[in-house]
mmCIF file of C-alpha atoms in Angstrom:
data_model
loop_
_atom_site.group_PDB
_atom_site.id
_atom_site.type_symbol
_atom_site.label_atom_id
_atom_site.label_comp_id
_atom_site.label_asym_id
_atom_site.label_seq_id
_atom_site.Cartn_x
_atom_site.Cartn_y
_atom_site.Cartn_z
ATOM 1 C CA MET C 1 -69.951 -20.480 -29.529
ATOM 2 C CA SER C 2 -68.964 -16.896 -30.337
ATOM 3 C CA GLU C 3 -67.802 -14.366 -27.763
ATOM 4 C CA ALA C 4 -71.103 -12.484 -28.083
ATOM 5 C CA ALA C 5 -73.005 -15.712 -27.446
ATOM 6 C CA VAL C 6 -70.895 -16.446 -24.366
ATOM 7 C CA ASP C 7 -71.599 -12.933 -23.059
ATOM 8 C CA ALA C 8 -75.346 -13.426 -23.604
ATOM 9 C CA VAL C 9 -75.326 -16.752 -21.753
ATOM 10 C CA GLU C 10 -73.251 -15.297 -18.920
ATOM 11 C CA ALA C 11 -75.600 -12.305 -18.514
ATOM 12 C CA GLU C 12 -78.645 -14.571 -18.320
ATOM 13 C CA TRP C 13 -77.061 -16.875 -15.762
ATOM 14 C CA ILE C 14 -76.018 -13.938 -13.596
ATOM 15 C CA LYS C 15 -79.707 -13.044 -13.378
ATOM 16 C CA ILE C 16 -80.589 -16.663 -12.613
ATOM 17 C CA ALA C 17 -77.965 -16.820 -9.853
ATOM 18 C CA ALA C 18 -79.439 -13.689 -8.242
ATOM 19 C CA LYS C 19 -82.944 -15.163 -8.319
ATOM 20 C CA GLN C 20 -81.638 -18.456 -6.964
ATOM 21 C CA LYS C 21 -80.330 -16.657 -3.876
ATOM 22 C CA VAL C 22 -83.822 -15.277 -3.247
ATOM 23 C CA PHE C 23 -85.288 -18.745 -3.832
ATOM 24 C CA ASP C 24 -82.837 -20.343 -1.396
ATOM 25 C CA LYS C 25 -83.601 -17.738 1.270
ATOM 26 C CA ASN C 26 -87.366 -18.189 0.952
ATOM 27 C CA VAL C 27 -87.142 -21.994 1.117
ATOM 28 C CA ASN C 28 -84.777 -21.905 4.091
ATOM 29 C CA ASP C 29 -87.034 -19.442 5.928
ATOM 30 C CA LEU C 30 -90.072 -21.682 5.392
ATOM 31 C CA LEU C 31 -88.206 -24.762 6.617
ATOM 32 C CA ALA C 32 -86.725 -22.910 9.596
ATOM 33 C CA ALA C 33 -90.156 -21.676 10.679
ATOM 34 C CA ALA C 34 -91.625 -25.178 10.434
ATOM 35 C CA ILE C 35 -88.705 -26.712 12.336
ATOM 36 C CA ALA C 36 -89.020 -24.092 15.075
ATOM 37 C CA GLU C 37 -92.737 -24.858 15.512
ATOM 38 C CA VAL C 38 -92.097 -28.617 15.608
ATOM 39 C CA GLU C 39 -89.358 -28.187 18.212
ATOM 40 C CA GLY C 40 -91.676 -25.954 20.255
ATOM 41 C CA ALA C 41 -94.420 -28.565 20.104
ATOM 42 C CA ILE C 42 -91.979 -31.255 21.250
ATOM 43 C CA GLU C 43 -90.972 -29.141 24.256
ATOM 44 C CA ASN C 44 -94.629 -28.568 25.148
ATOM 45 C CA LEU C 45 -95.328 -32.297 24.957
ATOM 46 C CA LYS C 46 -92.415 -32.958 27.291
ATOM 47 C CA ILE C 47 -94.010 -30.611 29.824
ATOM 48 C CA ASP C 48 -97.581 -31.838 29.330
ATOM 49 C CA PRO C 49 -97.927 -35.077 27.306
ATOM 50 C CA ASN C 50 -101.704 -34.652 27.207
ATOM 51 C CA SER C 51 -101.658 -31.144 25.739
ATOM 52 C CA ASP C 52 -103.058 -30.565 22.262
ATOM 53 C CA CYS C 53 -100.042 -29.188 20.368
ATOM 54 C CA GLU C 54 -100.726 -27.958 16.874
ATOM 55 C CA VAL C 55 -98.170 -27.085 14.228
ATOM 56 C CA PRO C 56 -100.135 -24.911 11.799
ATOM 57 C CA SER C 57 -97.151 -24.130 9.578
ATOM 58 C CA LEU C 58 -96.971 -27.778 8.466
ATOM 59 C CA ASP C 59 -100.353 -27.386 6.783
ATOM 60 C CA THR C 60 -99.061 -24.539 4.653
ATOM 61 C CA LEU C 61 -95.441 -25.688 4.268
ATOM 62 C CA LEU C 62 -95.898 -27.998 1.276
ATOM 63 C CA PRO C 63 -98.063 -25.560 -0.751
ATOM 64 C CA ALA C 64 -95.612 -22.745 0.004
ATOM 65 C CA LEU C 65 -92.632 -24.855 -1.111
ATOM 66 C CA GLN C 66 -94.478 -25.906 -4.255
ATOM 67 C CA LYS C 67 -95.138 -22.255 -5.076
ATOM 68 C CA GLU C 68 -91.457 -21.350 -4.633
ATOM 69 C CA PHE C 69 -90.352 -24.206 -6.886
ATOM 70 C CA LYS C 70 -93.058 -23.375 -9.427
ATOM 71 C CA ASP C 71 -91.906 -19.748 -9.593
ATOM 72 C CA PHE C 72 -88.217 -20.632 -9.896
ATOM 73 C CA HIS C 73 -88.480 -23.486 -12.404
ATOM 74 C CA PRO C 74 -89.293 -21.271 -15.457
ATOM 75 C CA VAL C 75 -86.336 -19.052 -14.576
ATOM 76 C CA LEU C 76 -84.008 -22.061 -14.527
ATOM 77 C CA ALA C 77 -85.511 -23.457 -17.728
ATOM 78 C CA ARG C 78 -84.859 -20.150 -19.480
ATOM 79 C CA GLY C 79 -81.156 -20.590 -18.734
ATOM 80 C CA GLY C 80 -81.145 -23.968 -20.464
ATOM 81 C CA LYS C 81 -82.981 -22.562 -23.460
ATOM 82 C CA ILE C 82 -80.493 -19.744 -23.982
ATOM 83 C CA ILE C 83 -77.633 -22.271 -23.888
ATOM 84 C CA ASP C 84 -79.417 -24.431 -26.472
ATOM 85 C CA LYS C 85 -79.971 -21.337 -28.598
ATOM 86 C CA HIS C 86 -76.320 -20.302 -28.732
ATOM 87 C CA PHE C 87 -74.466 -23.603 -28.334
ATOM 88 C CA VAL C 88 -73.634 -25.706 -31.380
ATOM 89 C CA SER C 89 -74.508 -29.183 -30.156
ATOM 90 C CA ASP C 90 -73.962 -31.121 -33.377
ATOM 91 C CA VAL C 91 -70.517 -32.470 -32.542
ATOM 92 C CA ALA C 92 -71.281 -36.011 -33.688
ATOM 93 C CA LYS C 93 -69.454 -35.330 -36.935
ATOM 94 C CA ILE C 94 -66.118 -35.049 -35.104
ATOM 95 C CA CYS C 95 -66.661 -38.005 -32.771
ATOM 96 C CA ARG C 96 -65.176 -41.406 -33.474
ATOM 97 C CA PRO C 97 -67.669 -44.011 -32.248
ATOM 98 C CA GLY C 98 -65.472 -46.768 -33.646
ATOM 99 C CA PHE C 99 -63.384 -46.698 -30.467
ATOM 100 C CA LYS C 100 -65.514 -48.749 -28.078
ATOM 101 C CA ASP C 101 -62.793 -50.518 -26.127
ATOM 102 C CA GLU C 102 -61.451 -47.535 -24.213
ATOM 103 C CA MET C 103 -63.403 -48.088 -20.979
ATOM 104 C CA PRO C 104 -60.457 -49.689 -19.111
ATOM 105 C CA THR C 105 -58.303 -46.713 -20.061
ATOM 106 C CA ILE C 106 -60.987 -44.301 -18.876
ATOM 107 C CA MET C 107 -61.386 -46.173 -15.597
ATOM 108 C CA ALA C 108 -57.619 -46.208 -15.070
ATOM 109 C CA MET C 109 -57.566 -42.468 -15.699
ATOM 110 C CA LEU C 110 -60.325 -41.960 -13.121
ATOM 111 C CA VAL C 111 -58.399 -44.034 -10.578
ATOM 112 C CA GLU C 112 -55.326 -41.900 -11.209
ATOM 113 C CA HIS C 113 -57.426 -38.739 -10.900
ATOM 114 C CA PHE C 114 -58.825 -39.742 -7.506
ATOM 115 C CA TRP C 115 -55.385 -40.707 -6.200
ATOM 116 C CA GLN C 116 -53.960 -37.422 -7.414
ATOM 117 C CA SER C 117 -56.885 -35.615 -5.720
ATOM 118 C CA ASP C 118 -56.035 -37.197 -2.338
ATOM 119 C CA GLN C 119 -59.047 -39.519 -2.441
ATOM 120 C CA GLU C 120 -57.180 -42.794 -2.093
ATOM 121 C CA ASP C 121 -60.126 -44.776 -0.691
ATOM 122 C CA ILE C 122 -62.250 -43.936 -3.725
ATOM 123 C CA ALA C 123 -59.342 -44.779 -6.044
ATOM 124 C CA ARG C 124 -58.863 -48.217 -4.449
ATOM 125 C CA THR C 125 -62.596 -48.985 -4.530
ATOM 126 C CA LEU C 126 -62.919 -47.964 -8.173
ATOM 127 C CA SER C 127 -59.817 -49.981 -9.050
ATOM 128 C CA GLU C 128 -61.354 -53.109 -7.521
ATOM 129 C CA GLU C 129 -64.841 -52.649 -8.960
ATOM 130 C CA ALA C 130 -63.662 -51.663 -12.450
ATOM 131 C CA ASN C 131 -60.975 -54.364 -12.436
ATOM 132 C CA VAL C 132 -58.190 -51.971 -13.414
ATOM 133 C CA PRO C 133 -54.784 -51.797 -11.736
ATOM 134 C CA LEU C 134 -53.799 -49.012 -9.405
ATOM 135 C CA PRO C 135 -51.148 -46.567 -10.644
ATOM 136 C CA SER C 136 -47.558 -47.603 -10.084
ATOM 137 C CA GLU C 137 -46.251 -47.746 -6.532
ATOM 138 C CA GLU C 138 -43.827 -44.924 -7.328
ATOM 139 C CA PHE C 139 -46.724 -42.743 -8.525
ATOM 140 C CA ARG C 140 -48.811 -43.508 -5.436
ATOM 141 C CA GLU C 141 -45.990 -42.868 -2.981
ATOM 142 C CA ALA C 142 -45.050 -39.608 -4.700
ATOM 143 C CA TRP C 143 -48.585 -38.247 -4.482
ATOM 144 C CA THR C 144 -49.129 -39.486 -0.929
ATOM 145 C CA THR C 145 -45.956 -37.717 0.187
ATOM 146 C CA TYR C 146 -46.973 -34.572 -1.670
ATOM 147 C CA HIS C 147 -50.365 -34.457 0.033
ATOM 148 C CA ARG C 148 -48.688 -34.812 3.438
ATOM 149 C CA ILE C 149 -46.353 -31.914 2.661
ATOM 150 C CA ARG C 150 -49.213 -29.835 1.294
ATOM 151 C CA ALA C 151 -51.148 -30.361 4.533
ATOM 152 C CA THR C 152 -48.204 -28.914 6.478
ATOM 153 C CA PHE C 153 -48.303 -25.812 4.256
ATOM 154 C CA ASP C 154 -51.972 -25.408 5.165
ATOM 155 C CA ALA C 155 -50.857 -25.455 8.803
ATOM 156 C CA LYS C 156 -48.149 -22.858 8.000
ATOM 157 C CA ASP C 157 -45.314 -25.296 8.601
ATOM 158 C CA MET C 158 -42.504 -25.812 6.075
ATOM 159 C CA SER C 159 -40.375 -28.208 8.092
ATOM 160 C CA MET C 160 -41.450 -31.268 6.099
ATOM 161 C CA ALA C 161 -40.775 -29.443 2.816
ATOM 162 C CA PHE C 162 -37.251 -28.515 3.924
ATOM 163 C CA GLU C 163 -36.624 -32.106 5.052
ATOM 164 C CA TRP C 164 -37.676 -33.365 1.619
ATOM 165 C CA ILE C 165 -35.427 -30.806 -0.110
ATOM 166 C CA GLU C 166 -32.449 -31.740 2.047
ATOM 167 C CA PHE C 167 -32.936 -35.470 1.419
ATOM 168 C CA HIS C 168 -33.147 -35.031 -2.383
ATOM 169 C CA ARG C 169 -30.761 -32.093 -2.725
ATOM 170 C CA ASP C 170 -28.157 -33.919 -4.833
ATOM 171 C CA ASN C 171 -30.750 -34.903 -7.443
ATOM 172 C CA LEU C 172 -32.685 -31.649 -7.679
ATOM 173 C CA SER C 173 -32.318 -29.116 -10.473
ATOM 174 C CA ASP C 174 -30.231 -25.965 -10.345
ATOM 175 C CA ASP C 175 -33.321 -24.032 -9.220
ATOM 176 C CA ILE C 176 -33.082 -25.501 -5.723
ATOM 177 C CA GLU C 177 -31.361 -22.454 -4.200
ATOM 178 C CA GLN C 178 -33.982 -20.119 -5.657
ATOM 179 C CA VAL C 179 -36.767 -22.328 -4.291
ATOM 180 C CA GLU C 180 -35.227 -22.459 -0.814
ATOM 181 C CA PHE C 181 -34.797 -18.705 -0.702
ATOM 182 C CA ARG C 182 -38.389 -18.045 -1.755
ATOM 183 C CA LEU C 183 -39.679 -20.399 0.930
ATOM 184 C CA ARG C 184 -37.585 -18.710 3.614
ATOM 185 C CA ARG C 185 -38.675 -15.325 2.290
ATOM 186 C CA VAL C 186 -42.289 -16.272 2.999
ATOM 187 C CA LEU C 187 -41.349 -17.285 6.551
ATOM 188 C CA PHE C 188 -39.607 -13.934 7.060
ATOM 189 C CA ILE C 189 -42.602 -11.946 5.775
ATOM 190 C CA ASP C 190 -44.853 -14.062 7.986
ATOM 191 C CA LEU C 191 -42.810 -13.063 11.030
ATOM 192 C CA LEU C 192 -43.204 -9.418 10.035
ATOM 193 C CA ARG C 193 -46.964 -9.831 9.673
ATOM 194 C CA ASP C 194 -47.176 -11.196 13.199
ATOM 195 C CA GLY C 195 -47.229 -8.049 15.287
ATOM 196 C CA GLU C 196 -46.263 -9.954 18.427
ATOM 197 C CA THR C 197 -42.937 -11.305 17.122
ATOM 198 C CA PRO C 198 -40.042 -9.457 18.838
ATOM 199 C CA LEU C 199 -37.677 -7.562 16.565
ATOM 200 C CA ASP C 200 -34.628 -9.451 17.839
ATOM 201 C CA LYS C 201 -36.250 -12.752 16.806
ATOM 202 C CA ILE C 202 -36.875 -11.405 13.308
ATOM 203 C CA LEU C 203 -33.269 -10.232 12.999
ATOM 204 C CA ARG C 204 -32.014 -13.573 14.311
ATOM 205 C CA PHE C 205 -34.072 -15.346 11.633
ATOM 206 C CA ALA C 206 -32.536 -13.107 8.958
ATOM 207 C CA GLN C 207 -29.014 -13.870 10.194
ATOM 208 C CA THR C 208 -29.494 -17.639 10.324
ATOM 209 C CA GLN C 209 -31.931 -18.291 7.461
ATOM 210 C CA LEU C 210 -31.344 -15.514 4.904
ATOM 211 C CA ALA C 211 -27.657 -14.673 5.315
ATOM 212 C CA PRO C 212 -26.472 -17.966 3.681
ATOM 213 C CA PHE C 213 -28.078 -16.736 0.431
ATOM 214 C CA GLN C 214 -26.365 -13.337 0.464
ATOM 215 C CA ALA C 215 -23.934 -14.199 -2.321
ATOM 216 C CA THR C 216 -26.732 -14.745 -4.824
ATOM 217 C CA HIS C 217 -29.666 -12.805 -3.329
ATOM 218 C CA ASP C 218 -28.098 -9.766 -1.670
ATOM 219 C CA THR C 219 -30.512 -7.337 -3.371
ATOM 220 C CA ASP C 220 -33.529 -9.412 -2.366
ATOM 221 C CA ILE C 221 -32.309 -9.633 1.227
ATOM 222 C CA ALA C 222 -31.794 -5.859 1.334
ATOM 223 C CA ARG C 223 -35.374 -5.333 0.185
ATOM 224 C CA LEU C 224 -36.635 -7.757 2.816
ATOM 225 C CA MET C 225 -34.806 -5.812 5.506
ATOM 226 C CA GLY C 226 -36.395 -2.650 4.121
ATOM 227 C CA CYS C 227 -39.793 -4.185 4.856
ATOM 228 C CA LEU C 228 -38.988 -3.757 8.556
ATOM 229 C CA LEU C 229 -39.670 -0.034 8.159
ATOM 230 C CA TYR C 230 -43.252 -0.743 7.065
ATOM 231 C CA ARG C 231 -44.066 -3.505 9.497
ATOM 232 C CA ASP C 232 -47.172 -1.719 10.802
ATOM 233 C CA ASN C 233 -48.642 -1.441 7.290
ATOM 234 C CA LEU C 234 -46.999 -4.416 5.617
ATOM 235 C CA ASP C 235 -49.968 -5.465 3.466
ATOM 236 C CA GLY C 236 -50.699 -1.933 2.311
ATOM 237 C CA SER C 237 -50.104 -0.834 -1.271
ATOM 238 C CA THR C 238 -48.380 2.477 -0.570
ATOM 239 C CA HIS C 239 -44.890 1.366 0.448
ATOM 240 C CA PRO C 240 -42.159 0.434 -2.092
ATOM 241 C CA TYR C 241 -42.099 -3.248 -1.121
ATOM 242 C CA SER C 242 -45.802 -4.011 -1.608
ATOM 243 C CA GLU C 243 -45.183 -6.216 -4.670
ATOM 244 C CA LEU C 244 -42.547 -8.205 -2.794
ATOM 245 C CA VAL C 245 -44.934 -8.758 0.109
ATOM 246 C CA ALA C 246 -47.815 -9.701 -2.210
ATOM 247 C CA ASP C 247 -45.563 -12.292 -3.878
ATOM 248 C CA SER C 248 -44.552 -13.799 -0.525
ATOM 249 C CA THR C 249 -47.669 -15.724 0.452
ATOM 250 C CA TRP C 250 -48.064 -19.322 1.569
ATOM 251 C CA SER C 251 -50.018 -20.192 -1.562
ATOM 252 C CA LYS C 252 -47.195 -18.836 -3.744
ATOM 253 C CA ALA C 253 -44.685 -20.782 -1.652
ATOM 254 C CA LEU C 254 -46.666 -23.968 -2.191
ATOM 255 C CA ASP C 255 -46.737 -23.313 -5.945
ATOM 256 C CA VAL C 256 -42.954 -22.869 -6.016
ATOM 257 C CA PHE C 257 -42.345 -26.054 -4.040
ATOM 258 C CA SER C 258 -44.927 -27.984 -6.067
ATOM 259 C CA ASP C 259 -43.268 -27.055 -9.360
ATOM 260 C CA MET C 260 -39.953 -28.430 -8.124
ATOM 261 C CA TYR C 261 -41.588 -31.538 -6.621
ATOM 262 C CA PHE C 262 -43.545 -32.366 -9.777
ATOM 263 C CA GLU C 263 -40.474 -31.842 -11.950
ATOM 264 C CA TYR C 264 -38.399 -34.164 -9.758
ATOM 265 C CA HIS C 265 -41.000 -36.954 -9.835
ATOM 266 C CA ASP C 266 -42.021 -36.269 -13.442
ATOM 267 C CA LEU C 267 -45.637 -35.785 -12.337
ATOM 268 C CA PRO C 268 -48.375 -33.712 -13.945
ATOM 269 C CA SER C 269 -49.578 -30.897 -11.734
ATOM 270 C CA SER C 270 -53.080 -31.138 -13.184
ATOM 271 C CA SER C 271 -55.532 -34.007 -13.235
ATOM 272 C CA PRO C 272 -55.549 -36.037 -16.484
ATOM 273 C CA LEU C 273 -59.278 -35.306 -16.702
ATOM 274 C CA LEU C 274 -58.595 -31.572 -16.574
ATOM 275 C CA THR C 275 -55.854 -32.002 -19.170
ATOM 276 C CA ILE C 276 -58.266 -33.711 -21.557
ATOM 277 C CA PHE C 277 -60.958 -31.122 -20.901
ATOM 278 C CA GLU C 278 -58.628 -28.175 -21.517
ATOM 279 C CA ALA C 279 -57.131 -29.796 -24.618
ATOM 280 C CA GLY C 280 -60.637 -30.490 -25.893
ATOM 281 C CA LEU C 281 -61.627 -26.855 -25.427
ATOM 282 C CA GLU C 282 -58.609 -25.811 -27.481
ATOM 283 C CA ALA C 283 -59.093 -28.372 -30.245
ATOM 284 C CA LEU C 284 -62.876 -28.671 -30.565
ATOM 285 C CA PRO C 285 -63.547 -25.450 -32.549
ATOM 286 C CA HIS C 286 -60.757 -26.240 -35.013
ATOM 287 C CA LEU C 287 -61.813 -29.861 -35.434
ATOM 288 C CA TYR C 288 -65.448 -28.859 -35.905
ATOM 289 C CA LYS C 289 -64.486 -26.344 -38.575
ATOM 290 C CA MET C 290 -62.291 -28.897 -40.305
ATOM 291 C CA ALA C 291 -65.036 -31.540 -40.194
ATOM 292 C CA THR C 292 -67.430 -29.084 -41.800
ATOM 293 C CA ILE C 293 -64.939 -28.541 -44.628
ATOM 294 C CA VAL C 294 -64.352 -32.211 -45.364
ATOM 295 C CA GLU C 295 -67.795 -33.685 -44.698
ATOM 296 C CA ASN C 296 -68.555 -33.597 -48.428
ATOM 297 C CA THR C 297 -65.455 -35.619 -49.295
ATOM 298 C CA THR C 298 -65.685 -39.246 -50.316
ATOM 299 C CA LYS C 299 -63.668 -40.489 -47.314
ATOM 300 C CA ASP C 300 -65.394 -41.708 -44.168
ATOM 301 C CA TRP C 301 -64.376 -39.612 -41.156
ATOM 302 C CA ASP C 302 -64.697 -42.581 -38.777
ATOM 303 C CA THR C 303 -62.148 -44.633 -40.691
ATOM 304 C CA MET C 304 -59.473 -41.937 -40.995
ATOM 305 C CA GLU C 305 -56.267 -42.584 -39.067
ATOM 306 C CA GLU C 306 -54.998 -39.007 -39.376
ATOM 307 C CA LEU C 307 -56.407 -35.555 -40.000
ATOM 308 C CA PRO C 308 -57.639 -35.279 -43.605
ATOM 309 C CA VAL C 309 -56.665 -31.605 -43.850
ATOM 310 C CA ARG C 310 -53.407 -29.991 -42.889
ATOM 311 C CA CYS C 311 -54.763 -28.032 -39.942
ATOM 312 C CA VAL C 312 -51.799 -26.606 -38.040
ATOM 313 C CA SER C 313 -54.111 -24.193 -36.191
ATOM 314 C CA CYS C 314 -55.243 -27.123 -34.036
ATOM 315 C CA LEU C 315 -51.780 -27.208 -32.524
ATOM 316 C CA LEU C 316 -51.528 -23.531 -31.676
ATOM 317 C CA GLY C 317 -53.100 -24.092 -28.260
ATOM 318 C CA ILE C 318 -50.058 -25.988 -26.945
ATOM 319 C CA PRO C 319 -48.260 -22.973 -25.389
ATOM 320 C CA ARG C 320 -51.460 -21.609 -23.833
ATOM 321 C CA LEU C 321 -52.403 -25.036 -22.493
ATOM 322 C CA ALA C 322 -48.951 -25.743 -21.074
ATOM 323 C CA THR C 323 -48.545 -22.309 -19.515
ATOM 324 C CA ARG C 324 -51.974 -22.410 -17.890
ATOM 325 C CA MET C 325 -51.724 -25.957 -16.555
ATOM 326 C CA ARG C 326 -47.985 -26.734 -16.176
ATOM 327 C CA VAL C 327 -48.653 -30.250 -17.420
ATOM 328 C CA HIS C 328 -46.385 -33.037 -18.603
ATOM 329 C CA LEU C 329 -46.355 -32.422 -22.347
ATOM 330 C CA SER C 330 -46.633 -35.983 -23.636
ATOM 331 C CA PHE C 331 -49.064 -34.890 -26.340
ATOM 332 C CA TYR C 332 -49.626 -36.939 -29.478
ATOM 333 C CA PHE C 333 -50.996 -35.136 -32.525
ATOM 334 C CA ALA C 334 -51.739 -36.205 -36.058
ATOM 335 C CA CYS C 335 -49.558 -33.790 -37.966
ATOM 336 C CA PHE C 336 -47.160 -33.798 -40.887
ATOM 337 C CA ILE C 337 -44.051 -31.925 -39.717
ATOM 338 C CA PHE C 338 -42.730 -29.552 -37.091
ATOM 339 C CA VAL C 339 -40.480 -26.685 -38.129
ATOM 340 C CA CYS C 340 -38.419 -25.056 -35.394
ATOM 341 C CA PRO C 341 -39.285 -21.331 -35.196
ATOM 342 C CA ILE C 342 -35.679 -20.494 -34.275
ATOM 343 C CA SER C 343 -33.461 -22.594 -36.548
ATOM 344 C CA ARG C 344 -36.124 -23.330 -39.202
ATOM 345 C CA ASP C 345 -35.001 -26.967 -39.098
ATOM 346 C CA VAL C 346 -37.553 -29.695 -39.764
ATOM 347 C CA SER C 347 -37.829 -32.020 -36.779
ATOM 348 C CA THR C 348 -36.485 -35.570 -36.995
ATOM 349 C CA ASP C 349 -36.061 -38.442 -34.542
ATOM 350 C CA GLU C 350 -32.512 -37.218 -33.937
ATOM 351 C CA ASN C 351 -33.636 -33.582 -33.589
ATOM 352 C CA PRO C 352 -37.122 -33.787 -32.027
ATOM 353 C CA PRO C 353 -39.273 -30.847 -30.940
ATOM 354 C CA MET C 354 -38.865 -29.981 -27.252
ATOM 355 C CA ALA C 355 -41.441 -28.167 -25.114
ATOM 356 C CA LEU C 356 -40.067 -25.554 -22.722
ATOM 357 C CA LYS C 357 -41.524 -24.710 -19.307
ATOM 358 C CA CYS C 358 -43.144 -21.593 -20.741
ATOM 359 C CA GLY C 359 -44.976 -23.691 -23.344
ATOM 360 C CA HIS C 360 -42.993 -22.649 -26.414
ATOM 361 C CA VAL C 361 -41.584 -25.415 -28.599
ATOM 362 C CA ILE C 362 -38.156 -25.452 -30.252
ATOM 363 C CA CYS C 363 -35.964 -28.205 -31.676
ATOM 364 C CA ASN C 364 -33.529 -30.194 -29.546
ATOM 365 C CA ASN C 365 -30.489 -28.826 -31.377
ATOM 366 C CA CYS C 366 -31.460 -25.319 -30.253
ATOM 367 C CA VAL C 367 -31.740 -26.505 -26.654
ATOM 368 C CA GLU C 368 -28.269 -28.032 -26.855
ATOM 369 C CA ARG C 369 -26.792 -24.838 -28.309
ATOM 370 C CA LEU C 370 -28.459 -22.680 -25.654
ATOM 371 C CA THR C 371 -27.082 -24.882 -22.853
ATOM 372 C CA LEU C 372 -23.607 -25.246 -24.329
ATOM 373 C CA HIS C 373 -21.943 -22.970 -21.739
ATOM 374 C CA SER C 374 -24.542 -22.939 -18.960
ATOM 375 C CA SER C 375 -27.201 -25.266 -17.652
ATOM 376 C CA ARG C 376 -29.667 -22.363 -17.478
ATOM 377 C CA PHE C 377 -30.999 -20.452 -20.478
ATOM 378 C CA LYS C 378 -33.780 -18.094 -21.471
ATOM 379 C CA CYS C 379 -36.483 -19.052 -23.929
ATOM 380 C CA PRO C 380 -35.627 -17.480 -27.316
ATOM 381 C CA THR C 381 -39.151 -16.064 -27.625
ATOM 382 C CA CYS C 382 -39.899 -14.991 -24.031
ATOM 383 C CA PRO C 383 -37.851 -14.067 -20.929
ATOM 384 C CA MET C 384 -38.596 -17.186 -18.850
ATOM 385 C CA GLU C 385 -35.470 -18.918 -17.519
ATOM 386 C CA GLN C 386 -35.241 -22.704 -17.477
ATOM 387 C CA THR C 387 -32.901 -25.667 -17.624
ATOM 388 C CA ALA C 388 -32.366 -28.457 -20.114
ATOM 389 C CA GLN C 389 -33.762 -30.913 -17.553
ATOM 390 C CA SER C 390 -37.096 -29.073 -17.516
ATOM 391 C CA THR C 391 -37.670 -29.499 -21.268
ATOM 392 C CA GLN C 392 -39.869 -32.309 -22.521
ATOM 393 C CA ARG C 393 -40.150 -33.948 -25.886
ATOM 394 C CA VAL C 394 -43.327 -33.377 -27.895
ATOM 395 C CA TYR C 395 -44.562 -36.190 -30.110
ATOM 396 C CA PHE C 396 -46.327 -35.243 -33.332
#
């Protein structure tokens, strides 16, 4: 689907959404009026059981609802027609119907998805009914603990997060100090936002919670203290610390903690279903184009074990996908070779391609050279800092 086609579909569905709001209001008004009359009749019957209570709106309710649905149905149908008009639905040529034994894998993926989504009861039920095992105990415990900690963030309480950090401190990456400071920064800004917090309490928090980071974050601490001058208009955009305040929210704090937590437990931050969906969106146009090119060849697409055309463009979505989703990059692609964009070396088993946190991919030898004198390094093609522990091997 082209960009123009997407714009056309979006414009039509914006109109449909507006008309749906009117439809919902009309239906709700009709139902509310009927309910009110029924409740009034019930009250009258309680007072006088022999009274003749009529509910005239019930006689007209069904015809009125039918009219509303009749008027809205063509509008909704028009939305489906415009999608059919612009959407290329003939994707059968790139499907592989030969794989018919994947249902257990799909069910296992769904179980994992529900557990990761904090729906453990559904995951257990599906596991029993589909006869697939639950994820590993380590996986389950990691996600259960994460959901407990996340719930405390929703309640604006970081105590459980700090307890987890303290317990695992020796095994966490070098980013731990940065994570701790950012969490405490959010707590400090939160105290400033609360107009009832006494100034001496805020200063006491700075002395006990921020001062230990002065050696590495003295500039950041100075800026936080500068926020005291704008306490009455902290969330405004006119003072010089507005960006710092905007970056110090509870949702940002949860993201920072989650990144560290997922890295420690080697967990994907996104559902496997979302990973497949996003990867499919990236690959589908390229695969469809490639299938169109080779459909006149003598080979049968369903029997091919690898891509029949060298189509490197299919792989170009890796950085975008990784950056957007922060997923565990255990991707498997049918490809011939990987050439490191930095060293120009061809990847081997001894020098495999490694995915960085930012999504760029370089060879392992480059990672080793970059971390020769320090555990932290910047991506050669973008300014994002990372560690060797945060890199992950990519399988082609």
